[in-house]
A tleap script that builds the chain and sets N, CA, C and O, in Angstrom:
source leaprc.protein.ff14SB
mol = sequence {
  NMET SER GLU SER TRP ALA GLY GLY SER THR
  ARG ARG TRP ARG LYS ILE ARG LEU ALA VAL
  LEU ASN ARG ASP ARG TRP ILE CYS GLN LEU
  CYS GLU GLN PRO ILE ASP PRO ALA ILE ARG
  HIE PRO HIE PRO MET SER ALA HIE VAL HIE
  HIE PRO GLN GLY LYS ILE ASN GLY ASP ASP
  PRO ASP GLN LEU VAL ALA ALA HIE ARG ILE
  CYS ASN LEU ARG ALA GLY ASP PRO ASN ALA
  LYS PRO ASP PRO GLU PRO ARG PRO MET THR
  ARG CTRP
}
set mol.1.N position { -1.360 8.122 7.380 }
set mol.1.CA position { -2.151 7.022 7.855 }
set mol.1.C position { -3.748 7.385 7.432 }
set mol.1.O position { -4.191 8.529 7.540 }
set mol.2.N position { -4.445 6.392 6.997 }
set mol.2.CA position { -5.724 6.700 6.608 }
set mol.2.C position { -6.629 6.766 7.851 }
set mol.2.O position { -6.212 6.255 8.890 }
set mol.3.N position { -7.840 7.359 7.821 }
set mol.3.CA position { -8.788 7.516 8.806 }
set mol.3.C position { -9.201 6.189 9.365 }
set mol.3.O position { -9.447 6.105 10.568 }
set mol.4.N position { -9.302 5.083 8.531 }
set mol.4.CA position { -9.691 3.830 9.021 }
set mol.4.C position { -8.636 3.157 9.915 }
set mol.4.O position { -8.913 2.232 10.679 }
set mol.5.N position { -7.489 3.650 9.778 }
set mol.5.CA position { -6.258 3.148 10.544 }
set mol.5.C position { -5.903 4.106 11.723 }
set mol.5.O position { -4.823 3.995 12.304 }
set mol.6.N position { -6.751 4.973 12.040 }
set mol.6.CA position { -6.462 6.042 12.925 }
set mol.6.C position { -5.885 5.535 14.337 }
set mol.6.O position { -5.119 6.276 14.954 }
set mol.7.N position { -6.221 4.358 14.823 }
set mol.7.CA position { -5.814 3.727 16.016 }
set mol.7.C position { -4.570 2.965 15.801 }
set mol.7.O position { -3.970 2.482 16.761 }
set mol.8.N position { -4.119 2.823 14.491 }
set mol.8.CA position { -2.831 1.985 14.309 }
set mol.8.C position { -3.409 0.654 13.697 }
set mol.8.O position { -4.617 0.417 13.661 }
set mol.9.N position { -2.431 -0.196 13.217 }
set mol.9.CA position { -2.814 -1.323 12.581 }
set mol.9.C position { -3.111 -2.511 13.626 }
set mol.9.O position { -2.624 -2.520 14.756 }
set mol.10.N position { -3.910 -3.447 13.157 }
set mol.10.CA position { -4.322 -4.524 14.058 }
set mol.10.C position { -3.301 -5.641 14.146 }
set mol.10.O position { -2.378 -5.642 13.332 }
set mol.11.N position { -3.382 -6.531 15.005 }
set mol.11.CA position { -2.440 -7.661 15.147 }
set mol.11.C position { -2.606 -8.508 13.926 }
set mol.11.O position { -1.652 -8.998 13.322 }
set mol.12.N position { -3.821 -8.654 13.602 }
set mol.12.CA position { -4.093 -9.627 12.551 }
set mol.12.C position { -3.411 -9.082 11.144 }
set mol.12.O position { -2.806 -9.844 10.390 }
set mol.13.N position { -3.573 -7.744 10.899 }
set mol.13.CA position { -2.880 -7.139 9.844 }
set mol.13.C position { -1.342 -7.333 9.801 }
set mol.13.O position { -0.744 -7.737 8.804 }
set mol.14.N position { -0.785 -7.018 10.938 }
set mol.14.CA position { 0.688 -7.125 11.126 }
set mol.14.C position { 1.029 -8.540 10.822 }
set mol.14.O position { 2.073 -8.677 10.183 }
set mol.15.N position { 0.424 -9.555 11.115 }
set mol.15.CA position { 0.816 -10.889 10.929 }
set mol.15.C position { 0.760 -11.219 9.456 }
set mol.15.O position { 1.622 -11.911 8.914 }
set mol.16.N position { -0.442 -10.624 8.726 }
set mol.16.CA position { -0.597 -10.882 7.366 }
set mol.16.C position { 0.528 -10.185 6.701 }
set mol.16.O position { 1.202 -10.817 5.888 }
set mol.17.N position { 0.805 -8.922 6.969 }
set mol.17.CA position { 1.844 -7.999 6.356 }
set mol.17.C position { 3.296 -8.878 6.312 }
set mol.17.O position { 3.924 -9.135 5.285 }
set mol.18.N position { 3.646 -9.253 7.626 }
set mol.18.CA position { 4.863 -9.951 7.719 }
set mol.18.C position { 4.932 -11.356 6.922 }
set mol.18.O position { 5.976 -11.801 6.445 }
set mol.19.N position { 3.771 -11.942 6.851 }
set mol.19.CA position { 3.720 -13.315 6.141 }
set mol.19.C position { 3.877 -13.073 4.589 }
set mol.19.O position { 4.489 -13.877 3.886 }
set mol.20.N position { 3.290 -11.919 4.088 }
set mol.20.CA position { 3.439 -11.577 2.716 }
set mol.20.C position { 4.937 -11.175 2.334 }
set mol.20.O position { 5.511 -11.645 1.351 }
set mol.21.N position { 5.498 -10.275 3.198 }
set mol.21.CA position { 6.914 -9.875 3.021 }
set mol.21.C position { 7.796 -11.007 3.107 }
set mol.21.O position { 8.752 -11.023 2.332 }
set mol.22.N position { 7.643 -11.946 3.907 }
set mol.22.CA position { 8.437 -13.077 4.047 }
set mol.22.C position { 8.333 -14.038 2.873 }
set mol.22.O position { 9.335 -14.542 2.366 }
set mol.23.N position { 7.057 -14.285 2.439 }
set mol.23.CA position { 6.712 -15.139 1.313 }
set mol.23.C position { 7.407 -14.520 -0.003 }
set mol.23.O position { 7.883 -15.277 -0.849 }
set mol.24.N position { 7.450 -13.135 -0.146 }
set mol.24.CA position { 8.010 -12.507 -1.332 }
set mol.24.C position { 9.346 -12.300 -1.104 }
set mol.24.O position { 9.925 -11.557 -1.897 }
set mol.25.N position { 10.080 -12.874 -0.040 }
set mol.25.CA position { 11.527 -12.663 0.193 }
set mol.25.C position { 12.018 -11.215 0.292 }
set mol.25.O position { 13.136 -10.876 -0.099 }
set mol.26.N position { 11.053 -10.310 0.879 }
set mol.26.CA position { 11.395 -9.046 1.044 }
set mol.26.C position { 11.853 -8.325 -0.341 }
set mol.26.O position { 12.716 -7.447 -0.336 }
set mol.27.N position { 11.239 -8.743 -1.466 }
set mol.27.CA position { 11.460 -8.169 -2.754 }
set mol.27.C position { 10.300 -7.468 -3.189 }
set mol.27.O position { 9.233 -8.079 -3.225 }
set mol.28.N position { 10.360 -6.241 -3.532 }
set mol.28.CA position { 9.200 -5.374 -3.973 }
set mol.28.C position { 8.790 -5.989 -5.402 }
set mol.28.O position { 9.566 -6.090 -6.352 }
set mol.29.N position { 7.478 -6.371 -5.394 }
set mol.29.CA position { 6.864 -6.954 -6.541 }
set mol.29.C position { 6.593 -6.021 -7.693 }
set mol.29.O position { 6.276 -6.397 -8.821 }
set mol.30.N position { 6.764 -4.631 -7.265 }
set mol.30.CA position { 6.449 -3.592 -8.303 }
set mol.30.C position { 7.687 -3.132 -9.005 }
set mol.30.O position { 7.642 -2.857 -10.204 }
set mol.31.N position { 8.793 -3.037 -8.311 }
set mol.31.CA position { 9.987 -2.592 -8.867 }
set mol.31.C position { 11.133 -3.722 -8.921 }
set mol.31.O position { 12.179 -3.558 -9.550 }
set mol.32.N position { 10.866 -4.726 -8.293 }
set mol.32.CA position { 11.766 -5.909 -8.167 }
set mol.32.C position { 13.027 -5.667 -7.595 }
set mol.32.O position { 13.990 -6.359 -7.925 }
set mol.33.N position { 13.135 -4.656 -6.681 }
set mol.33.CA position { 14.312 -4.351 -5.848 }
set mol.33.C position { 14.138 -4.893 -4.395 }
set mol.33.O position { 13.003 -5.103 -3.968 }
set mol.34.N position { 15.110 -5.097 -3.720 }
set mol.34.CA position { 15.011 -5.585 -2.313 }
set mol.34.C position { 14.482 -4.534 -1.369 }
set mol.34.O position { 14.741 -3.343 -1.538 }
set mol.35.N position { 13.783 -4.953 -0.433 }
set mol.35.CA position { 13.224 -4.200 0.561 }
set mol.35.C position { 14.144 -4.332 1.866 }
set mol.35.O position { 14.409 -5.445 2.319 }
set mol.36.N position { 14.574 -3.269 2.394 }
set mol.36.CA position { 15.449 -3.412 3.651 }
set mol.36.C position { 14.498 -3.335 4.893 }
set mol.36.O position { 13.800 -2.352 5.144 }
set mol.37.N position { 14.546 -4.456 5.628 }
set mol.37.CA position { 13.710 -4.543 6.878 }
set mol.37.C position { 14.143 -3.521 7.975 }
set mol.37.O position { 13.442 -3.303 8.964 }
set mol.38.N position { 15.225 -2.965 7.766 }
set mol.38.CA position { 15.664 -2.007 8.826 }
set mol.38.C position { 15.169 -0.528 8.596 }
set mol.38.O position { 15.287 0.313 9.487 }
set mol.39.N position { 14.605 -0.238 7.359 }
set mol.39.CA position { 13.994 1.050 7.071 }
set mol.39.C position { 12.710 1.010 7.533 }
set mol.39.O position { 11.885 0.153 7.217 }
set mol.40.N position { 12.505 2.053 8.381 }
set mol.40.CA position { 11.078 2.244 8.892 }
set mol.40.C position { 10.264 3.267 8.214 }
set mol.40.O position { 10.788 4.119 7.496 }
set mol.41.N position { 8.883 3.196 8.442 }
set mol.41.CA position { 7.986 4.232 7.928 }
set mol.41.C position { 8.248 5.441 8.650 }
set mol.41.O position { 8.535 5.401 9.846 }
set mol.42.N position { 8.159 6.639 7.934 }
set mol.42.CA position { 7.794 7.014 6.699 }
set mol.42.C position { 8.695 7.004 5.523 }
set mol.42.O position { 8.352 7.540 4.469 }
set mol.43.N position { 9.820 6.420 5.669 }
set mol.43.CA position { 10.817 6.450 4.613 }
set mol.43.C position { 10.219 5.796 3.347 }
set mol.43.O position { 9.555 4.763 3.441 }
set mol.44.N position { 10.470 6.436 2.093 }
set mol.44.CA position { 9.883 6.041 0.914 }
set mol.44.C position { 10.211 4.473 0.510 }
set mol.44.O position { 9.452 3.742 -0.126 }
set mol.45.N position { 11.425 4.147 0.989 }
set mol.45.CA position { 11.730 2.725 0.717 }
set mol.45.C position { 11.417 1.634 1.735 }
set mol.45.O position { 11.867 0.491 1.654 }
set mol.46.N position { 10.594 2.083 2.720 }
set mol.46.CA position { 10.157 1.185 3.884 }
set mol.46.C position { 9.235 0.169 3.185 }
set mol.46.O position { 8.813 0.305 2.036 }
set mol.47.N position { 8.965 -0.882 4.021 }
set mol.47.CA position { 8.149 -2.059 3.580 }
set mol.47.C position { 6.628 -1.725 3.632 }
set mol.47.O position { 6.155 -1.270 4.673 }
set mol.48.N position { 5.896 -1.926 2.599 }
set mol.48.CA position { 4.473 -1.876 2.487 }
set mol.48.C position { 3.917 -3.166 1.850 }
set mol.48.O position { 4.705 -3.990 1.385 }
set mol.49.N position { 2.725 -3.345 1.818 }
set mol.49.CA position { 1.985 -4.440 1.168 }
set mol.49.C position { 1.100 -3.837 0.229 }
set mol.49.O position { 0.402 -2.907 0.634 }
set mol.50.N position { 1.006 -4.217 -0.988 }
set mol.50.CA position { 0.170 -3.652 -2.069 }
set mol.50.C position { -1.018 -4.638 -2.384 }
set mol.50.O position { -0.884 -5.862 -2.399 }
set mol.51.N position { -2.115 -4.014 -2.617 }
set mol.51.CA position { -3.330 -4.882 -3.011 }
set mol.51.C position { -3.418 -4.697 -4.462 }
set mol.51.O position { -4.037 -3.728 -4.902 }
set mol.52.N position { -2.828 -5.582 -5.283 }
set mol.52.CA position { -2.794 -5.410 -6.903 }
set mol.52.C position { -4.145 -5.390 -7.434 }
set mol.52.O position { -4.319 -4.738 -8.464 }
set mol.53.N position { -5.249 -6.063 -6.846 }
set mol.53.CA position { -6.490 -6.091 -7.428 }
set mol.53.C position { -7.433 -4.979 -6.605 }
set mol.53.O position { -8.648 -4.924 -6.797 }
set mol.54.N position { -6.822 -4.208 -5.782 }
set mol.54.CA position { -7.518 -3.296 -5.037 }
set mol.54.C position { -8.015 -3.762 -3.688 }
set mol.54.O position { -8.066 -4.969 -3.449 }
set mol.55.N position { -8.367 -2.899 -2.834 }
set mol.55.CA position { -8.815 -3.312 -1.436 }
set mol.55.C position { -10.068 -3.910 -1.399 }
set mol.55.O position { -10.465 -4.446 -0.364 }
set mol.56.N position { -10.776 -3.876 -2.476 }
set mol.56.CA position { -12.177 -4.470 -2.526 }
set mol.56.C position { -12.192 -5.973 -2.328 }
set mol.56.O position { -13.244 -6.550 -2.052 }
set mol.57.N position { -10.917 -6.682 -2.478 }
set mol.57.CA position { -10.812 -8.130 -2.373 }
set mol.57.C position { -10.374 -8.332 -0.911 }
set mol.57.O position { -10.088 -9.490 -0.608 }
set mol.58.N position { -10.279 -7.420 0.009 }
set mol.58.CA position { -9.942 -7.551 1.415 }
set mol.58.C position { -8.378 -7.837 1.579 }
set mol.58.O position { -7.575 -7.410 0.749 }
set mol.59.N position { -8.017 -8.528 2.611 }
set mol.59.CA position { -6.757 -8.775 3.132 }
set mol.59.C position { -6.243 -10.204 2.912 }
set mol.59.O position { -5.425 -10.697 3.689 }
set mol.60.N position { -6.707 -10.841 1.893 }
set mol.60.CA position { -6.329 -12.278 1.570 }
set mol.60.C position { -4.873 -12.190 1.164 }
set mol.60.O position { -4.562 -11.474 0.212 }
set mol.61.N position { -3.984 -12.863 1.819 }
set mol.61.CA position { -2.600 -12.987 1.549 }
set mol.61.C position { -2.324 -13.391 -0.008 }
set mol.61.O position { -1.312 -13.027 -0.608 }
set mol.62.N position { -3.257 -14.117 -0.530 }
set mol.62.CA position { -3.135 -14.518 -1.969 }
set mol.62.C position { -3.300 -13.351 -2.844 }
set mol.62.O position { -2.796 -13.341 -3.967 }
set mol.63.N position { -4.024 -12.304 -2.354 }
set mol.63.CA position { -4.286 -11.055 -3.141 }
set mol.63.C position { -3.249 -9.823 -2.817 }
set mol.63.O position { -3.441 -8.676 -3.222 }
set mol.64.N position { -2.161 -10.215 -2.053 }
set mol.64.CA position { -1.285 -9.113 -1.510 }
set mol.64.C position { 0.123 -9.388 -2.175 }
set mol.64.O position { 0.445 -10.520 -2.536 }
set mol.65.N position { 0.908 -8.329 -2.310 }
set mol.65.CA position { 2.305 -8.501 -2.652 }
set mol.65.C position { 3.180 -7.478 -1.841 }
set mol.65.O position { 2.743 -6.380 -1.494 }
set mol.66.N position { 4.372 -7.895 -1.583 }
set mol.66.CA position { 5.432 -6.892 -0.996 }
set mol.66.C position { 5.648 -5.764 -1.886 }
set mol.66.O position { 5.590 -5.916 -3.107 }
set mol.67.N position { 5.916 -4.538 -1.296 }
set mol.67.CA position { 6.200 -3.469 -2.010 }
set mol.67.C position { 6.831 -2.465 -1.199 }
set mol.67.O position { 6.629 -2.438 0.015 }
set mol.68.N position { 7.684 -1.524 -1.855 }
set mol.68.CA position { 8.218 -0.354 -1.171 }
set mol.68.C position { 7.097 0.571 -0.861 }
set mol.68.O position { 6.083 0.457 -1.550 }
set mol.69.N position { 7.132 1.483 0.092 }
set mol.69.CA position { 6.078 2.464 0.282 }
set mol.69.C position { 5.924 3.334 -0.960 }
set mol.69.O position { 4.804 3.565 -1.417 }
set mol.70.N position { 7.059 3.828 -1.522 }
set mol.70.CA position { 6.838 4.659 -2.703 }
set mol.70.C position { 6.160 3.992 -3.893 }
set mol.70.O position { 5.291 4.487 -4.610 }
set mol.71.N position { 6.702 2.799 -3.978 }
set mol.71.CA position { 6.080 1.966 -5.185 }
set mol.71.C position { 4.609 1.688 -4.995 }
set mol.71.O position { 3.866 1.685 -5.977 }
set mol.72.N position { 4.163 1.461 -3.806 }
set mol.72.CA position { 2.729 1.248 -3.506 }
set mol.72.C position { 1.952 2.460 -3.633 }
set mol.72.O position { 0.827 2.398 -4.129 }
set mol.73.N position { 2.466 3.619 -3.212 }
set mol.73.CA position { 1.754 4.877 -3.295 }
set mol.73.C position { 1.691 5.355 -4.818 }
set mol.73.O position { 0.702 5.946 -5.251 }
set mol.74.N position { 2.740 5.080 -5.555 }
set mol.74.CA position { 2.641 5.351 -7.039 }
set mol.74.C position { 1.640 4.445 -7.751 }
set mol.74.O position { 0.980 4.928 -8.671 }
set mol.75.N position { 1.481 3.214 -7.410 }
set mol.75.CA position { 0.664 2.298 -8.038 }
set mol.75.C position { -0.837 2.582 -7.722 }
set mol.75.O position { -1.704 2.409 -8.578 }
set mol.76.N position { -1.113 3.024 -6.459 }
set mol.76.CA position { -2.491 3.510 -6.111 }
set mol.76.C position { -3.422 2.300 -6.069 }
set mol.76.O position { -2.998 1.149 -6.167 }
set mol.77.N position { -4.629 2.595 -5.928 }
set mol.77.CA position { -5.755 1.788 -5.790 }
set mol.77.C position { -6.293 1.493 -7.204 }
set mol.77.O position { -6.832 2.440 -7.776 }
set mol.78.N position { -6.220 0.302 -7.851 }
set mol.78.CA position { -6.771 0.146 -9.180 }
set mol.78.C position { -8.320 0.349 -9.244 }
set mol.78.O position { -8.909 0.644 -10.283 }
set mol.79.N position { -8.928 0.160 -8.015 }
set mol.79.CA position { -10.378 0.423 -8.188 }
set mol.79.C position { -10.843 1.712 -7.688 }
set mol.79.O position { -12.037 1.837 -7.415 }
set mol.80.N position { -10.019 2.699 -7.535 }
set mol.80.CA position { -10.334 4.008 -7.121 }
set mol.80.C position { -10.893 4.799 -8.432 }
set mol.80.O position { -10.418 4.718 -9.565 }
set mol.81.N position { -11.892 5.500 -8.067 }
set mol.81.CA position { -12.561 6.348 -9.147 }
set mol.81.C position { -11.611 7.341 -9.556 }
set mol.81.O position { -10.855 7.872 -8.742 }
set mol.82.N position { -11.613 7.646 -10.910 }
set mol.82.CA position { -10.686 8.761 -11.366 }
set mol.82.C position { -11.207 10.071 -10.831 }
set mol.82.O position { -12.393 10.206 -10.530 }
set mol.83.N position { -10.290 11.066 -10.710 }
set mol.83.CA position { -10.601 12.279 -10.227 }
set mol.83.C position { -11.487 13.054 -11.293 }
set mol.83.O position { -11.215 12.945 -12.488 }
set mol.84.N position { -12.548 13.838 -10.859 }
set mol.84.CA position { -13.478 14.449 -11.721 }
set mol.84.C position { -12.784 15.516 -12.418 }
set mol.84.O position { -11.779 16.079 -11.987 }
set mol.85.N position { -13.444 15.801 -13.661 }
set mol.85.CA position { -12.845 16.884 -14.537 }
set mol.85.C position { -13.041 18.207 -13.671 }
set mol.85.O position { -13.966 18.405 -12.883 }
set mol.86.N position { -11.957 19.102 -13.978 }
set mol.86.CA position { -12.161 20.519 -13.073 }
set mol.86.C position { -13.245 21.172 -13.846 }
set mol.86.O position { -13.483 21.006 -15.042 }
set mol.87.N position { -13.927 22.004 -12.931 }
set mol.87.CA position { -15.049 22.748 -13.402 }
set mol.87.C position { -14.542 24.288 -13.391 }
set mol.87.O position { -13.866 24.745 -12.469 }
set mol.88.N position { -14.922 24.984 -14.452 }
set mol.88.CA position { -14.499 26.269 -14.442 }
set mol.88.C position { -15.088 27.298 -13.387 }
set mol.88.O position { -16.284 27.233 -13.102 }
set mol.89.N position { -14.279 28.224 -12.820 }
set mol.89.CA position { -14.718 29.010 -11.789 }
set mol.89.C position { -15.553 30.048 -12.355 }
set mol.89.O position { -15.088 30.848 -13.167 }
set mol.90.N position { -16.865 30.084 -11.939 }
set mol.90.CA position { -17.879 31.097 -12.621 }
set mol.90.C position { -18.012 32.485 -11.878 }
set mol.90.O position { -18.414 33.508 -12.433 }
set mol.91.N position { -17.621 32.393 -10.539 }
set mol.91.CA position { -17.799 33.591 -9.662 }
set mol.91.C position { -17.082 33.270 -8.438 }
set mol.91.O position { -16.869 32.124 -8.044 }
set mol.92.N position { -16.697 34.409 -7.820 }
set mol.92.CA position { -15.961 34.367 -6.552 }
set mol.92.C position { -16.889 34.443 -5.489 }
set mol.92.O position { -16.496 34.425 -4.322 }
savepdb mol mol.pdb
quit
């Protein structure tokens, strides 16, 4: 769970999440396989909601798609900065 969700998800987010999962008929939009509603977090195949355009667009349901947890984590945030190049160790 991210630091911004330390207290758990909000009622608003849970409603949006459920609406997106129902709209997409519990089909992962990343791998096109069904999502089993009985599987709970943190199982890799549990239900998640993916932000295809990144979280910069907020939680607009039109900008969200249903996804498995593992598919969502593999896809990552498209707006995230790439990891910096490693620097050589010059001294201990």
